[in-house]
Amino acid sequence: MALSFDNRVAIVTGAGGGLGRLYALELARRGARLVINDLGGSADGTGASDGPAQKVANEINGGGGEAVADTNSVATTEGGAAITAKAMEAFGRVDIVINNAGILRDKTFHKLEDEQLHPVLAVHLRGAFNVTRPAFVQMREQGYGRIVCATSNAGVLGNFGQSNYSAAKMGLVGLTNTLALEGAKYNIKANCIAPVATTRMTEAIFGEEIKEAMNPGLVTPVVCFLAHEDCPSSGEVYSAAGGTVARFFIGRTPGYYNPDLTVEDVAENIDQIRDETDYKVLGDANHEVGVVYKTIQAAQQ
């Protein structure tokens, strides 16, 4: 059975081109009404234009869908509030937020300056807060919501020359995990997508063979499923790359316990501490506390 988004309203940031445009077009094709947000700037975040957002909105409306364009900056609290206000004014609700807006200002860490650091954090990390906070309030009131945040393998794993981008993207994982916990009783689910695709932000990095394999259209099905009411997961990170779909997760090793722990104990038992056999995937911070406490109790019996 085809998955429909009839009667759903979606906000997609950074939807004036690239991956965001593809997400918006597919959601519209499946019945969603869209707020197409895009500042219309360059890949490094400079400049602005209402052209890209309006062009995608026109594309959707011309194809029989419903969409409105929005050019507010996600990097400000006022801009984020205005985006949700646009959805409420145009469609009366907001069901889906896809935090896709992003910029790149790569620089090796020892050369990193404020002009590369703060704008990247503002768009990727603070931008997700700015857009999602007002939308989350509406989702709680209506008892339904789906949130998808665009993280990156650079955030989960790190990437040379991208400390600013990596930190922002991993911050989104923490935000998403907490949104999943706080939204659970209101039928709000939040997940992350870690896309690998050929876009204007990556085409200079990929070789020709990789460019061809990493079709951006192959990320769209994963994002749309995470935004759908049938999605069972929440608080998870999914990789989508060239038609492959996988899950990233953080595991905790069983580790080593000593109630009289010393620096020397850590040194002598580092192999056991690092041993990944029988690792656990934890649900939240309290889950780890429970695992630790059980270890201590078992050792004391």
Coordinates of C-alpha atoms in Angstrom, one line a residue:
M1 CA 0.0 0.0 0.0
A2 CA 1.3 3.4 -0.9
L3 CA 2.2 5.6 2.0
S4 CA 0.2 8.8 1.8
F5 CA 0.7 12.2 3.4
D6 CA -2.9 13.4 2.8
N7 CA -3.9 16.1 5.2
R8 CA -0.4 16.5 6.6
V9 CA 1.5 19.8 6.6
A10 CA 5.3 19.7 6.4
I11 CA 8.0 22.4 6.9
V12 CA 11.2 21.6 5.0
T13 CA 14.1 24.0 5.6
G14 CA 16.7 24.5 3.0
A15 CA 14.2 23.3 0.4
G16 CA 15.1 25.7 -2.3
G17 CA 17.4 23.1 -3.9
G18 CA 19.4 19.9 -3.4
L19 CA 18.1 17.3 -1.0
G20 CA 15.5 19.6 0.6
R21 CA 13.8 20.2 -2.7
L22 CA 13.7 16.5 -3.4
Y23 CA 12.1 15.8 0.0
A24 CA 9.5 18.5 -0.5
L25 CA 8.6 17.3 -4.0
E26 CA 8.1 13.8 -2.9
L27 CA 6.0 14.8 0.1
A28 CA 3.9 17.0 -2.1
R29 CA 3.5 14.1 -4.6
R30 CA 2.1 12.0 -1.8
G31 CA -0.4 14.6 -0.7
A32 CA 1.4 16.8 1.9
R33 CA 1.0 20.6 2.0
L34 CA 4.4 22.3 2.2
V35 CA 6.1 25.3 3.6
I36 CA 9.2 25.6 1.4
N37 CA 11.8 27.5 3.5
D38 CA 15.1 28.7 2.0
L39 CA 17.0 31.9 2.6
G40 CA 18.3 31.6 -0.9
G41 CA 22.0 32.2 0.0
S42 CA 25.1 30.5 -1.3
A43 CA 26.6 27.2 0.1
D44 CA 28.6 29.2 2.7
G45 CA 25.5 31.0 3.9
T46 CA 26.2 34.4 2.4
G47 CA 23.6 36.3 0.3
A48 CA 19.9 35.9 0.1
S49 CA 17.2 35.5 -2.5
D50 CA 13.5 34.7 -2.6
G51 CA 14.0 32.9 -5.9
P52 CA 14.8 29.3 -4.8
A53 CA 12.0 28.9 -2.3
Q54 CA 9.4 30.4 -4.6
K55 CA 10.6 28.4 -7.6
V56 CA 10.1 25.1 -5.7
A57 CA 6.7 26.3 -4.3
N58 CA 5.7 27.2 -7.9
E59 CA 6.8 23.7 -9.1
I60 CA 4.6 22.0 -6.5
N61 CA 1.6 24.3 -7.1
G62 CA 2.0 23.9 -10.8
G63 CA 1.8 20.1 -10.4
G64 CA -1.4 20.2 -8.5
G65 CA 0.0 20.3 -5.0
E66 CA -0.1 23.0 -2.3
A67 CA 2.9 24.9 -1.1
V68 CA 4.0 28.3 0.1
A69 CA 7.4 29.8 0.0
D70 CA 9.3 31.2 3.0
T71 CA 12.6 33.0 3.1
N72 CA 13.1 33.5 6.8
S73 CA 16.5 32.7 8.3
V74 CA 16.5 29.6 10.6
A75 CA 19.5 31.1 12.3
T76 CA 17.3 33.5 14.4
T77 CA 14.6 32.9 16.9
E78 CA 12.3 35.2 15.1
G79 CA 12.9 33.5 11.8
G80 CA 12.1 30.1 13.2
A81 CA 8.9 31.4 14.8
A82 CA 7.9 33.0 11.5
I83 CA 8.3 29.7 9.6
T84 CA 5.8 27.9 11.9
A85 CA 3.5 30.9 11.8
K86 CA 3.5 30.7 8.0
A87 CA 2.4 27.0 8.2
M88 CA -0.3 27.9 10.7
E89 CA -1.5 30.8 8.6
A90 CA -1.5 28.9 5.3
F91 CA -2.7 25.5 6.5
G92 CA -3.8 25.6 10.1
R93 CA -1.4 23.0 11.5
V94 CA 2.1 21.6 11.3
D95 CA 2.7 17.8 11.3
I96 CA 6.2 17.5 10.0
V97 CA 9.5 19.4 10.4
I98 CA 12.5 18.4 8.4
N99 CA 15.5 20.4 9.6
N100 CA 17.6 20.3 6.4
A101 CA 19.0 23.8 6.1
G102 CA 22.8 23.9 6.2
I103 CA 25.9 25.7 5.2
L104 CA 29.6 24.8 5.0
R105 CA 32.6 26.9 6.1
D106 CA 35.3 24.3 6.3
K107 CA 38.6 25.0 8.0
T108 CA 41.2 22.9 9.9
F109 CA 40.7 23.4 13.6
H110 CA 44.0 25.3 14.3
K111 CA 42.9 27.8 11.7
L112 CA 39.3 28.0 12.6
E113 CA 38.0 31.5 13.4
D114 CA 34.7 32.9 14.6
E115 CA 33.5 33.6 11.1
Q116 CA 33.7 29.9 10.3
L117 CA 32.4 28.7 13.6
H118 CA 29.4 30.7 14.7
P119 CA 27.4 30.9 11.4
V120 CA 27.7 27.1 11.0
L121 CA 26.5 26.4 14.5
A122 CA 23.7 29.0 14.0
V123 CA 22.3 27.5 10.9
H124 CA 22.7 23.8 11.7
L125 CA 22.2 23.5 15.4
R126 CA 20.5 26.6 16.6
G127 CA 18.5 26.6 13.4
A128 CA 17.0 23.3 14.4
F129 CA 16.1 24.7 17.8
N130 CA 14.6 27.8 16.3
V131 CA 12.4 26.0 13.9
T132 CA 11.4 23.1 16.0
R133 CA 10.5 24.8 19.3
P134 CA 7.4 26.6 18.0
A135 CA 6.4 23.6 15.9
F136 CA 6.8 21.3 18.8
V137 CA 4.4 23.3 20.9
Q138 CA 1.8 22.9 18.1
M139 CA 2.5 19.2 17.7
R140 CA 1.9 18.7 21.5
E141 CA -1.4 20.5 21.3
Q142 CA -2.6 18.4 18.3
G143 CA -1.1 15.1 19.7
Y144 CA 0.9 14.3 16.6
G145 CA 4.2 15.2 15.0
R146 CA 7.2 13.9 13.1
I147 CA 10.6 15.6 13.2
V148 CA 13.6 14.7 11.0
C149 CA 17.0 16.3 11.6
A150 CA 19.8 16.2 9.1
T151 CA 22.9 15.0 10.9
S152 CA 25.9 13.7 9.0
N153 CA 28.5 10.9 9.1
A154 CA 30.9 13.8 9.8
G155 CA 29.0 14.4 13.0
V156 CA 28.9 10.8 14.1
L157 CA 32.4 9.9 13.0
G158 CA 34.2 13.2 12.5
N159 CA 35.8 14.5 9.4
F160 CA 39.1 16.3 8.7
G161 CA 38.6 20.1 8.4
Q162 CA 35.0 20.1 9.6
S163 CA 35.1 20.5 13.4
N164 CA 32.5 23.2 13.2
Y165 CA 30.1 21.2 11.0
S166 CA 30.8 18.0 12.9
A167 CA 30.1 19.5 16.3
A168 CA 26.8 21.0 15.0
K169 CA 25.7 17.8 13.4
M170 CA 26.4 15.6 16.4
G171 CA 24.6 18.2 18.5
L172 CA 21.5 17.5 16.4
V173 CA 21.7 13.8 17.5
G174 CA 21.5 14.9 21.1
L175 CA 18.6 17.2 20.4
T176 CA 16.8 14.5 18.5
N177 CA 17.2 12.0 21.2
T178 CA 15.7 14.4 23.8
L179 CA 12.8 15.4 21.4
A180 CA 12.0 11.7 21.0
L181 CA 11.8 11.2 24.8
E182 CA 9.8 14.4 25.5
G183 CA 7.5 13.9 22.6
A184 CA 6.7 10.2 23.1
K185 CA 3.5 10.7 25.1
Y186 CA 2.2 13.1 22.5
N187 CA 2.8 10.8 19.5
I188 CA 5.7 12.9 18.4
K189 CA 8.6 11.0 16.9
A190 CA 12.0 12.4 16.1
N191 CA 14.8 10.8 14.1
C192 CA 18.0 11.8 12.3
I193 CA 19.0 11.3 8.7
A194 CA 22.7 11.1 7.9
P195 CA 22.7 11.5 4.1
V196 CA 25.6 10.9 1.7
A197 CA 24.7 12.4 -1.6
T198 CA 26.0 14.5 -4.5
T199 CA 24.9 18.0 -3.9
R200 CA 26.4 21.5 -4.3
M201 CA 27.9 21.1 -0.9
T202 CA 29.6 17.8 -1.7
E203 CA 30.3 17.7 -5.4
A204 CA 33.7 19.3 -4.9
I205 CA 34.7 16.6 -2.4
F206 CA 33.6 13.5 -4.3
G207 CA 35.5 11.9 -7.1
E208 CA 33.6 11.3 -10.4
E209 CA 32.7 7.7 -9.7
I210 CA 31.4 8.5 -6.2
K211 CA 29.4 11.5 -7.6
E212 CA 27.5 9.2 -9.9
A213 CA 26.8 6.5 -7.3
M214 CA 25.6 8.9 -4.6
N215 CA 22.3 9.9 -6.3
P216 CA 20.6 12.4 -4.0
G217 CA 17.2 11.0 -5.0
L218 CA 18.0 7.8 -3.1
V219 CA 18.0 9.7 0.2
T220 CA 14.4 10.9 -0.2
P221 CA 12.6 7.6 0.5
V222 CA 14.3 7.3 3.9
V223 CA 13.5 10.8 4.9
C224 CA 9.9 10.5 3.8
F225 CA 9.4 7.3 5.7
L226 CA 10.8 8.8 8.9
A227 CA 8.3 11.6 8.4
H228 CA 5.4 9.3 8.0
E229 CA 2.8 8.3 10.6
D230 CA 3.7 4.6 10.1
C231 CA 7.4 5.1 11.1
P232 CA 7.9 2.9 14.3
S233 CA 11.2 4.3 15.4
S234 CA 12.1 7.4 17.4
G235 CA 15.4 8.7 18.7
E236 CA 17.4 6.9 16.0
V237 CA 20.0 7.8 13.3
Y238 CA 19.7 6.5 9.8
S239 CA 22.3 6.5 7.1
A240 CA 21.2 6.8 3.5
A241 CA 23.8 6.6 0.8
G242 CA 23.5 5.5 -2.8
G243 CA 20.6 3.2 -2.2
T244 CA 21.9 1.7 1.1
V245 CA 20.0 2.3 4.3
A246 CA 21.5 1.5 7.7
R247 CA 21.3 2.6 11.3
F248 CA 24.0 4.3 13.3
F249 CA 24.0 3.8 17.0
I250 CA 26.1 4.4 20.1
G251 CA 27.0 1.3 22.1
R252 CA 28.4 0.9 25.6
T253 CA 30.9 -1.9 26.4
P254 CA 30.4 -4.0 29.6
G255 CA 33.6 -2.4 30.8
Y256 CA 35.5 -2.9 34.0
Y257 CA 34.4 -2.4 37.6
N258 CA 36.6 -1.7 40.7
P259 CA 35.2 0.1 43.8
D260 CA 38.7 1.2 44.6
L261 CA 39.6 2.3 41.1
T262 CA 43.0 3.9 40.5
V263 CA 44.7 5.4 37.5
E264 CA 46.8 2.2 37.3
D265 CA 43.7 0.0 37.3
V266 CA 42.5 1.9 34.2
A267 CA 45.8 1.5 32.5
E268 CA 46.0 -2.3 33.3
N269 CA 42.5 -3.0 32.2
I270 CA 42.1 -0.7 29.2
D271 CA 41.7 -3.7 26.8
Q272 CA 38.7 -5.0 28.9
I273 CA 37.3 -1.5 29.1
R274 CA 37.4 -1.2 25.3
D275 CA 36.2 -4.7 24.5
E276 CA 33.0 -4.5 22.4
T277 CA 31.8 -8.0 23.2
D278 CA 28.3 -8.0 24.7
Y279 CA 27.9 -4.2 24.2
K280 CA 24.6 -2.6 25.1
V281 CA 22.6 0.1 23.1
L282 CA 21.1 2.4 25.8
G283 CA 17.8 4.2 25.5
D284 CA 18.6 7.3 27.5
A285 CA 20.9 8.7 30.2
N286 CA 18.9 7.0 33.0
H287 CA 19.3 3.6 31.3
E288 CA 23.1 3.9 31.7
V289 CA 22.7 4.8 35.3
G290 CA 20.6 1.6 35.8
V291 CA 23.2 -0.5 34.0
V292 CA 26.0 0.9 36.2
Y293 CA 24.0 0.3 39.3
K294 CA 23.3 -3.3 38.4
T295 CA 27.0 -3.9 37.8
I296 CA 27.8 -2.5 41.3
Q297 CA 25.1 -4.5 42.9
A298 CA 26.2 -7.7 41.3
A299 CA 29.8 -7.2 42.4
Q300 CA 28.7 -6.7 46.0
Q301 CA 26.6 -9.8 46.3

